[in-house]
C-alpha positions as CSV (number, residue, x, y, z in Angstrom):
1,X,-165.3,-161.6,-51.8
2,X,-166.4,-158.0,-51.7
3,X,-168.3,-155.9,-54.5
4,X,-165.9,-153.6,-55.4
5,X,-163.4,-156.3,-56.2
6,X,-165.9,-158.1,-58.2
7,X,-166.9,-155.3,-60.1
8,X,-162.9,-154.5,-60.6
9,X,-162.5,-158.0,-61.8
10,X,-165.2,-157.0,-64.6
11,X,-163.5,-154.0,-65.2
12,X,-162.8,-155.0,-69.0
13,X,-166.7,-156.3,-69.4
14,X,-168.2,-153.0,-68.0
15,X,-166.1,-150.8,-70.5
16,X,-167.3,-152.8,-73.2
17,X,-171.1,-152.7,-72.3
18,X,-170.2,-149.1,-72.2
19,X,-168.6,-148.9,-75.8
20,X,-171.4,-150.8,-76.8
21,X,-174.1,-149.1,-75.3
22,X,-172.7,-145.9,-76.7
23,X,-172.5,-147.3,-80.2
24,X,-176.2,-148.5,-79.9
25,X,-177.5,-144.9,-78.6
26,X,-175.7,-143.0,-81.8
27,X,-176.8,-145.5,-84.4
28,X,-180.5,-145.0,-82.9
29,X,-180.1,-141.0,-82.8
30,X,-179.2,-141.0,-86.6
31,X,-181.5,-143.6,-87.8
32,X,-184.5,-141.3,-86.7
33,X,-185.0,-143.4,-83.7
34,X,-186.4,-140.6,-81.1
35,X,-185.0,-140.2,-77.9
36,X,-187.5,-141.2,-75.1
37,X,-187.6,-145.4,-77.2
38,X,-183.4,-144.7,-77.1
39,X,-183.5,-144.1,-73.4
40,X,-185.8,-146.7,-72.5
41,X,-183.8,-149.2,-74.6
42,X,-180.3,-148.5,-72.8
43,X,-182.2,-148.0,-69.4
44,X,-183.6,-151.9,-70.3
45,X,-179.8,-153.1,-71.0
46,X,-178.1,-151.7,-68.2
47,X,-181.1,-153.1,-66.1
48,X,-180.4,-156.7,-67.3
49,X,-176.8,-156.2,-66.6
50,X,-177.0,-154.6,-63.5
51,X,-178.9,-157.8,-62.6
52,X,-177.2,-160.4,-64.4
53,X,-173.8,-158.9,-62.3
54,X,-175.9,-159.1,-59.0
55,X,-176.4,-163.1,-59.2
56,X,-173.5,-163.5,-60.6
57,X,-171.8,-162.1,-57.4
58,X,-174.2,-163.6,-55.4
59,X,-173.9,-166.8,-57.2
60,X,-169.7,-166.5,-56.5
61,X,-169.8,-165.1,-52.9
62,X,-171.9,-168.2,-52.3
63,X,-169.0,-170.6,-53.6
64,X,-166.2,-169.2,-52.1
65,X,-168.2,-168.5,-48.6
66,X,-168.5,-172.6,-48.7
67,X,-164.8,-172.9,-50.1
68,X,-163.6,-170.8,-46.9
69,X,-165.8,-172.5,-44.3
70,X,-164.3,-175.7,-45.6
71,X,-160.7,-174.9,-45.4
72,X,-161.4,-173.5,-41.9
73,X,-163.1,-176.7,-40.8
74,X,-160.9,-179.1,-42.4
75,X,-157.7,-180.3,-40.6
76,X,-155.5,-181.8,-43.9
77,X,-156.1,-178.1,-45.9
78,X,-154.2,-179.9,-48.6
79,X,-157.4,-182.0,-49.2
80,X,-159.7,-178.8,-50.4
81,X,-159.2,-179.7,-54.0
82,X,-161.3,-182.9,-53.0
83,X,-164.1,-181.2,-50.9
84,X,-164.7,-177.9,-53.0
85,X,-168.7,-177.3,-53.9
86,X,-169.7,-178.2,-56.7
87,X,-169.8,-175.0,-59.8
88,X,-171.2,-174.9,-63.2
89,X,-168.6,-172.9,-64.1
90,X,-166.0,-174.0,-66.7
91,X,-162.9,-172.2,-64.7
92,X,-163.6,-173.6,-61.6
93,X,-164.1,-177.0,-62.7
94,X,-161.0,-176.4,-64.7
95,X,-159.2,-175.4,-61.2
96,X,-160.1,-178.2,-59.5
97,X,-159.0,-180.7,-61.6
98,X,-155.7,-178.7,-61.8
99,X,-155.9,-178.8,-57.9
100,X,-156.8,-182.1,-57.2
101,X,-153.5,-183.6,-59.8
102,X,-151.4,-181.3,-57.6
103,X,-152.5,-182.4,-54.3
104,X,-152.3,-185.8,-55.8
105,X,-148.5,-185.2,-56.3
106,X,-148.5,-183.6,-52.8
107,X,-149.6,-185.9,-50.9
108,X,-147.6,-188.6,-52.5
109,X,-144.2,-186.7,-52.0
110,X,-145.5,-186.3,-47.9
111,X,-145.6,-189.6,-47.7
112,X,-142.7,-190.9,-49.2
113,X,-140.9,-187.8,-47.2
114,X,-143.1,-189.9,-44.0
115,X,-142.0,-193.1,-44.7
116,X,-138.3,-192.1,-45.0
117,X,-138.2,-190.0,-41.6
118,X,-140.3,-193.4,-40.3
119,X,-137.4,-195.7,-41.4
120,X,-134.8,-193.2,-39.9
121,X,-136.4,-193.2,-36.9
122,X,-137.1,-197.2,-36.8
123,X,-133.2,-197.1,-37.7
124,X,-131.6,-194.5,-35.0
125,X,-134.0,-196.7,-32.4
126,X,-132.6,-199.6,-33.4
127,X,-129.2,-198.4,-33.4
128,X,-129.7,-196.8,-29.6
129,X,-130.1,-200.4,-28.5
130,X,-127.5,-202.5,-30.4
131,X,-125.0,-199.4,-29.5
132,X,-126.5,-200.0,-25.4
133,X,-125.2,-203.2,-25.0
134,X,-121.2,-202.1,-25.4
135,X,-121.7,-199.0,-23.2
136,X,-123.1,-201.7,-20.7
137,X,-119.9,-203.7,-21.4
138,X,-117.5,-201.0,-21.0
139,X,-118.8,-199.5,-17.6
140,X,-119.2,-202.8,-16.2
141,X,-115.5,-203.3,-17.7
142,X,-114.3,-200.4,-16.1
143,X,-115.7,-201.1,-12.8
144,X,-114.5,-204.6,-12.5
145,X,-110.7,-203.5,-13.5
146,X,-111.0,-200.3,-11.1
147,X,-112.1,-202.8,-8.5
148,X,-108.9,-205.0,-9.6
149,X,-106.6,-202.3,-9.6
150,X,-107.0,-201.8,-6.0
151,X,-104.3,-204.7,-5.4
152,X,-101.6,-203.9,-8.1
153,X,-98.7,-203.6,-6.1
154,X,-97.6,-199.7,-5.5
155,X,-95.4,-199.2,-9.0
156,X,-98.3,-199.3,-11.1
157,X,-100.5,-196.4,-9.5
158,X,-103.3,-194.6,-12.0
159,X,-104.8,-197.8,-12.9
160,X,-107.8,-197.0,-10.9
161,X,-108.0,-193.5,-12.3
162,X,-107.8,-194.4,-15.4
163,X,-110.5,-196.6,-15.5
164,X,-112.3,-194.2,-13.5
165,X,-112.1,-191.7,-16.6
166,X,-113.0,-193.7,-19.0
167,X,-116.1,-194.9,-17.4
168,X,-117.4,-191.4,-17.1
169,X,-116.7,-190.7,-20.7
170,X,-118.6,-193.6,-21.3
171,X,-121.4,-192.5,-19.3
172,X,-121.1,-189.5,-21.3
173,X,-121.6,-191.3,-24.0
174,X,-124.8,-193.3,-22.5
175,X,-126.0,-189.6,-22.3
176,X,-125.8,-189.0,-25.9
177,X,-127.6,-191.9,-26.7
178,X,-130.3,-191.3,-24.5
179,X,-130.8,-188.4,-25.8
180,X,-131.0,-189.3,-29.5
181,X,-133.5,-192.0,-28.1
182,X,-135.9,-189.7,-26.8
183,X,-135.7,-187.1,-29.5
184,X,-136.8,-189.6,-31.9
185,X,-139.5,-190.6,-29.7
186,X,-140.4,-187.0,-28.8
187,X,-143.0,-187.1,-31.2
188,X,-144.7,-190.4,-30.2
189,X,-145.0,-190.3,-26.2
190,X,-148.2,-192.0,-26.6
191,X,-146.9,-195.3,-27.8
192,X,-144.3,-196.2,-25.1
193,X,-145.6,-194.7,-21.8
194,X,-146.9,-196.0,-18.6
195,X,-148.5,-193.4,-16.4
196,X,-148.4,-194.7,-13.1
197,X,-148.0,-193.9,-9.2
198,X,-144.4,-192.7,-9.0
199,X,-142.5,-191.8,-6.0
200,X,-140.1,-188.9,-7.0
201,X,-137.8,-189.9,-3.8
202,X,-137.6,-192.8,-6.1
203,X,-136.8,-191.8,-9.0
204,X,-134.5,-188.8,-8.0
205,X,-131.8,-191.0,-6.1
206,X,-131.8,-193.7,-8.9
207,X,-130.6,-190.8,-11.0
208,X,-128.0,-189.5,-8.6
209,X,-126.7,-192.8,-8.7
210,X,-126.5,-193.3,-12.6
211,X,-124.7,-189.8,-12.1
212,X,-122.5,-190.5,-8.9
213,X,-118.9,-190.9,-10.6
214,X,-119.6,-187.0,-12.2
215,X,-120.7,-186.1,-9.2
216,X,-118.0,-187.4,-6.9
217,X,-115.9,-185.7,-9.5
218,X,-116.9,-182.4,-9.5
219,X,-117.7,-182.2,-5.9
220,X,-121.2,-181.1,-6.2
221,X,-123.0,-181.4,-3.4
222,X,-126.7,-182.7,-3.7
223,X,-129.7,-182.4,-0.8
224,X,-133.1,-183.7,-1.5
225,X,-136.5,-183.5,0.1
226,X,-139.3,-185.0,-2.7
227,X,-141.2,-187.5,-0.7
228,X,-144.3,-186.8,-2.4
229,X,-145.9,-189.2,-5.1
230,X,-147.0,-187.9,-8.9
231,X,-148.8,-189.6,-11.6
232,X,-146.6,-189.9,-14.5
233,X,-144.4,-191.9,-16.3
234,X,-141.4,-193.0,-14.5
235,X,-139.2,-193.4,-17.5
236,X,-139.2,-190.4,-19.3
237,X,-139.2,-188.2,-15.9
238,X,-136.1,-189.8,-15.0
239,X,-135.0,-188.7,-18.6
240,X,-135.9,-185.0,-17.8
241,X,-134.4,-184.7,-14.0
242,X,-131.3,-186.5,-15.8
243,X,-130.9,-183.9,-18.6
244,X,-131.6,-181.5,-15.8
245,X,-128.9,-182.5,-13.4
246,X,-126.4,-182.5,-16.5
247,X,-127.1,-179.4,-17.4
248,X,-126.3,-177.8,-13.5
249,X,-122.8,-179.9,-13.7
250,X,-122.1,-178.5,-16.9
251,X,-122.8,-174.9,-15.9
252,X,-121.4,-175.8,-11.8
253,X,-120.0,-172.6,-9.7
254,X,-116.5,-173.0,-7.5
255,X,-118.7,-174.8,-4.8
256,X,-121.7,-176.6,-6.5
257,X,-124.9,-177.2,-4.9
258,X,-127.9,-179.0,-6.2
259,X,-131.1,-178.9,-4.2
260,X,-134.6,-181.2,-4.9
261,X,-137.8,-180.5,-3.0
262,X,-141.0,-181.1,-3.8
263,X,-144.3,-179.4,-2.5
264,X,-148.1,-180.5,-2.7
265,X,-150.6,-177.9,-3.1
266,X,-154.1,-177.6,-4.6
267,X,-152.6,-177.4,-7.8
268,X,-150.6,-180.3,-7.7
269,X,-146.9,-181.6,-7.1
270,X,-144.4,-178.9,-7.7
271,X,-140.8,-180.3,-8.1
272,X,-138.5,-177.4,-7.7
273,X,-134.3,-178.4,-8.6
274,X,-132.3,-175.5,-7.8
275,X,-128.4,-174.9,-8.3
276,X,-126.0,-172.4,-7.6
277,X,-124.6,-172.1,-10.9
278,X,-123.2,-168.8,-12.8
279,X,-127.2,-168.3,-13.8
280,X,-129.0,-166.6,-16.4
281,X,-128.6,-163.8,-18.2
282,X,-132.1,-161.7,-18.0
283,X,-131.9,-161.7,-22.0
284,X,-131.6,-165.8,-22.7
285,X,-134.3,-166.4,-20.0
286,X,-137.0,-166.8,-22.2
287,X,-135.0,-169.2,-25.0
288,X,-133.6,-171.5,-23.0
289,X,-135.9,-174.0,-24.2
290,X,-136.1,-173.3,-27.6
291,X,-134.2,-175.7,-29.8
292,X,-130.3,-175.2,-30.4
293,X,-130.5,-172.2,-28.1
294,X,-127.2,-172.0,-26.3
295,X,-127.5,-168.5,-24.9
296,X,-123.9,-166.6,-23.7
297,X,-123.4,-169.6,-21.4
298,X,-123.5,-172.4,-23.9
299,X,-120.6,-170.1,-25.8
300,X,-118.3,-170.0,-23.0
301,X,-119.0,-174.2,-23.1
302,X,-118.5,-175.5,-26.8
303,X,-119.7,-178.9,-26.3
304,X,-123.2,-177.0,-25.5
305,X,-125.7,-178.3,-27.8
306,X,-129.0,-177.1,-26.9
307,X,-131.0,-179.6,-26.6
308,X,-131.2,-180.9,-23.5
309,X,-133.4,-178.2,-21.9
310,X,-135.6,-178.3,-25.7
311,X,-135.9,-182.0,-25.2
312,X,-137.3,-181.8,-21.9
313,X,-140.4,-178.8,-22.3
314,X,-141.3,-181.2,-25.4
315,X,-141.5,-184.2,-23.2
316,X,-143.2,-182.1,-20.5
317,X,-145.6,-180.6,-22.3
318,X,-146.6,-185.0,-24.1
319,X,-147.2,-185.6,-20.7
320,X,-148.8,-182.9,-19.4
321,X,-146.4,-181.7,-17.0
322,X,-145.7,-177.3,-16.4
323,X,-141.6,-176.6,-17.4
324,X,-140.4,-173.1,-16.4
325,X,-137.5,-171.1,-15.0
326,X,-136.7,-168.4,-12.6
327,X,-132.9,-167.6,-12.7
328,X,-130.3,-165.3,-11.3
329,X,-127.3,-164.5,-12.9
330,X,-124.5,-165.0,-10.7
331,X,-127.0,-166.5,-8.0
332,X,-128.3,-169.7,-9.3
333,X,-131.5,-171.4,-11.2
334,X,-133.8,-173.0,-10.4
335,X,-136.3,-175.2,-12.3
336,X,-139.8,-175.8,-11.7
337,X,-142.3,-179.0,-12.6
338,X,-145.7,-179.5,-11.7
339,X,-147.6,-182.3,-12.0
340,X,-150.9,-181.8,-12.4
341,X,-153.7,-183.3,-9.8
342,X,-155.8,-186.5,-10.8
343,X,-159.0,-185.4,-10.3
344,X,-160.3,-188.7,-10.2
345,X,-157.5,-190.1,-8.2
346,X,-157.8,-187.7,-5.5
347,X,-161.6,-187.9,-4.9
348,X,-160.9,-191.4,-4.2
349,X,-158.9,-191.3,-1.9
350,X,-160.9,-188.9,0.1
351,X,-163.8,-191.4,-0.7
C-alpha cells in the first residue's frame, strides 16, 4: 500500500480537519485570542494528526504486507479468509467474516463440482471396460469368419472383405475407446503406472501388429531400428506411439513411409518416428498439441479431432518424457521422444 493512496483514501478526513482547523483559527482571532497561542494551537493539532495518519499507515501497510505474503505462500488462495492476521479494526473483521461465509460456499460448490467430474470419470472408466469386451468379440468374430470364408465355394466372393472392413472399423472403434480411457486418466498417471525396463523393439512391433489390417490396407510401409531399452511405463507409451502411428495413416502421402529409430546419447534415448506425409504448415507447427487444434490439415480430414497429438504431450510430460516436432510441408514429419537417463540406474551399471 503506498502513501499517496492512503492519504487519497483520507481524502474526505483531511478536508474536514481543514474545515475545522480553519473554523478553530477565526473563532480564536475574534475572541481576542492573539496569534502566536492560535498558531501554536493548530501547529499542536496538525502535529497529532500528522502522527496519528503515520501509524495508522504504518499500522495498515503492516496488515496487508502479511495478507500478501500469505496469499503468495499459500497454495489453496481461496483459504486466505482463514489465515488473514489478526486486526482490531471493525471493517476488517467485518471483511473477514464476509470472506470466510463466501469461501465457505466456495469451497463447497468445488467439491460437489469434484465429486461429480469423479463419478464421471469412475463412470466413462467403467464404461471403457464393459464396452472392451464386445470390441474383443467382434474382431475375434471377424477373424474367425474371414478365416471361414476362405472355403465358400467361388459364387459367394466378398465374404472375406467384408469381414475384413468391419474388423478395422472395429479397431477404429477400439481407438476411440482408448482414447477416452486415457483422457480420463490424463490427470492421474500416478495411480496406474509401472515404470520399468522397457524394450522399445518391444513395444513398437506389438503396436504395428494391433495396427497391421490399416496398414496392409493403406500400403504404408514401416522400417524400424529401436533396439535400445528406456525406463518408462510400457502401457501408456504404447498409447502414445499408437496415437502417433494413427495420426501418419491418417495424414499418409501416395506412397507412405513410416520410419522408427532410436538413438542413445548422454542425454538419454531419443525415439525419432518419421513419415512422409503432406507435412506441416510453418504456421500450425507450434499448436499441434494444443487441445482441439486441427490446423489446415485436420480441415481437409473431418473426422480430425485434435486430440490425439494433445493427449500424448500430456501423457509425456506425467511421465517425464520430451514431445516435439520438426516438420516439412510437403516433405514429411517427424516426431521426437526422449527419455530421460536414470541417473541412478546408469551408475550401476557402470558399478
Amino acid at each position: 500500500m503506498k502513501l499517496t493512496d492512503f492519504i487519497k483514501d483520507r481524502g474526505m478526513l483531511l478536508l474536514l480537519h481543514l474545515v475545522c482547523m480553519c473554523a478553530a483559527a477565526a473563532f480564536f482571532t475574534m475572541t481576542g485570542y492573539s496569534r502566536t497561542n492560535t498558531v501554536l494551537f493548530l501547529l499542536l493539532w496538525l502535529l497529532v494528526l500528522m502522527s496519528w495518519l503515520l501509524a495508522t499507515y504504518l499500522r495498515r501497510r503492516r496488515f496487508f504486507q502479511e495478507a500478501q505474503q500469505i496469499l503468495e505462500k499459500v497454495d489453496q488462495r481461496y483459504l486466505l479468509g482463514e489465515l488473514l492476521p489478526d486486526s482490531f479494526y471493525l471493517e476488517d473483521r467485518l471483511y473477514r467474516d464476509m470472506i470466510l461465509r463466501s469461501n465457505k460456499q466456495c469451497i463447497e460448490r468445488i467439491r460437489q463440482i469434484e465429486d461429480e467430474q469423479r463419478a464421471y470419470k469412475e463412470y466413462i472408466e467403467s464404461w471403457v471396460h464393459e464396452i472392451k469386451a464386445p470390441i474383443t468379440g467382434i474382431s475375434l468374430l471377424c477373424d474367425n469368419r474371414r478365416n471361414a470364408s476362405a472355403s465358400l465355394p467361388e459364387d459367394k466372393p466378398g465374404f472375406k472383405e467384408s469381414y475384413l472392413a468391419i474388423n478395422l472399423e472395429n479397431q477404429k472403434i477400439e481407438n476411440y475407446v482408448d482414447m477416452a480411457l486415457y483422457y480420463a486418466r490424463s490427470d492421474q498417471v500416478y495411480k496406474d503406472y509401472l515404470i520399468r525396463e522397457t524394450c522399445l523393439e518391444d513395444v513398437v512391433y506389438q503396436i504395428l501388429d494391433k495396427n497391421r489390417l490399416l496398414l496392409i490396407q493403406n500400403r504404408v510401409r514401416v522400417q524400424t531400428d529401436c533396439k535400445e531399452t528406456v525406463y518408462t511405463d510400457e502401457k501408456w507409451i504404447a498409447f502414445i506411439l499408437n496415437q502417433i502411428l494413427l495420426n501418419s495413416v491418417k495424414y499418409r502421402s501416395e506412397s507412405p513411409l513410416f520410419n522408427i529409430r532410436a538413438n542413445r546419447d548422454k542425454d538419454g534415448v531419443t525415439l525419432l518416428l518419421e513419415d512422409n506425409g503432406p507435412g506441416i504448415p510453418p504456421e500450425d507447427l507450434p499448436r499441434i498439441f494444443d487441445k482441439g487444434f486441427t490446423g489446415s490439415n485436420g480441415r481437409d480430414n473431418r473426422r480430425s479431432t485434435g486430440m490425439g497429438l494433445y493427449l500424448c504431450r500430456r501423457l509425456c510430460e506425467r511421465l517425464g518424457i520430451r514431445l516435439w516436432a520438426e516438420s516439412e510441408y510437403a516433405v514429411g514429419t517427424k516426431l521426437y521422444l526422449q527419455f530421460p537417463v536414470n541417473s541412478y540406474i546408469h551408475d550401476a551399471r557402470k558399478n
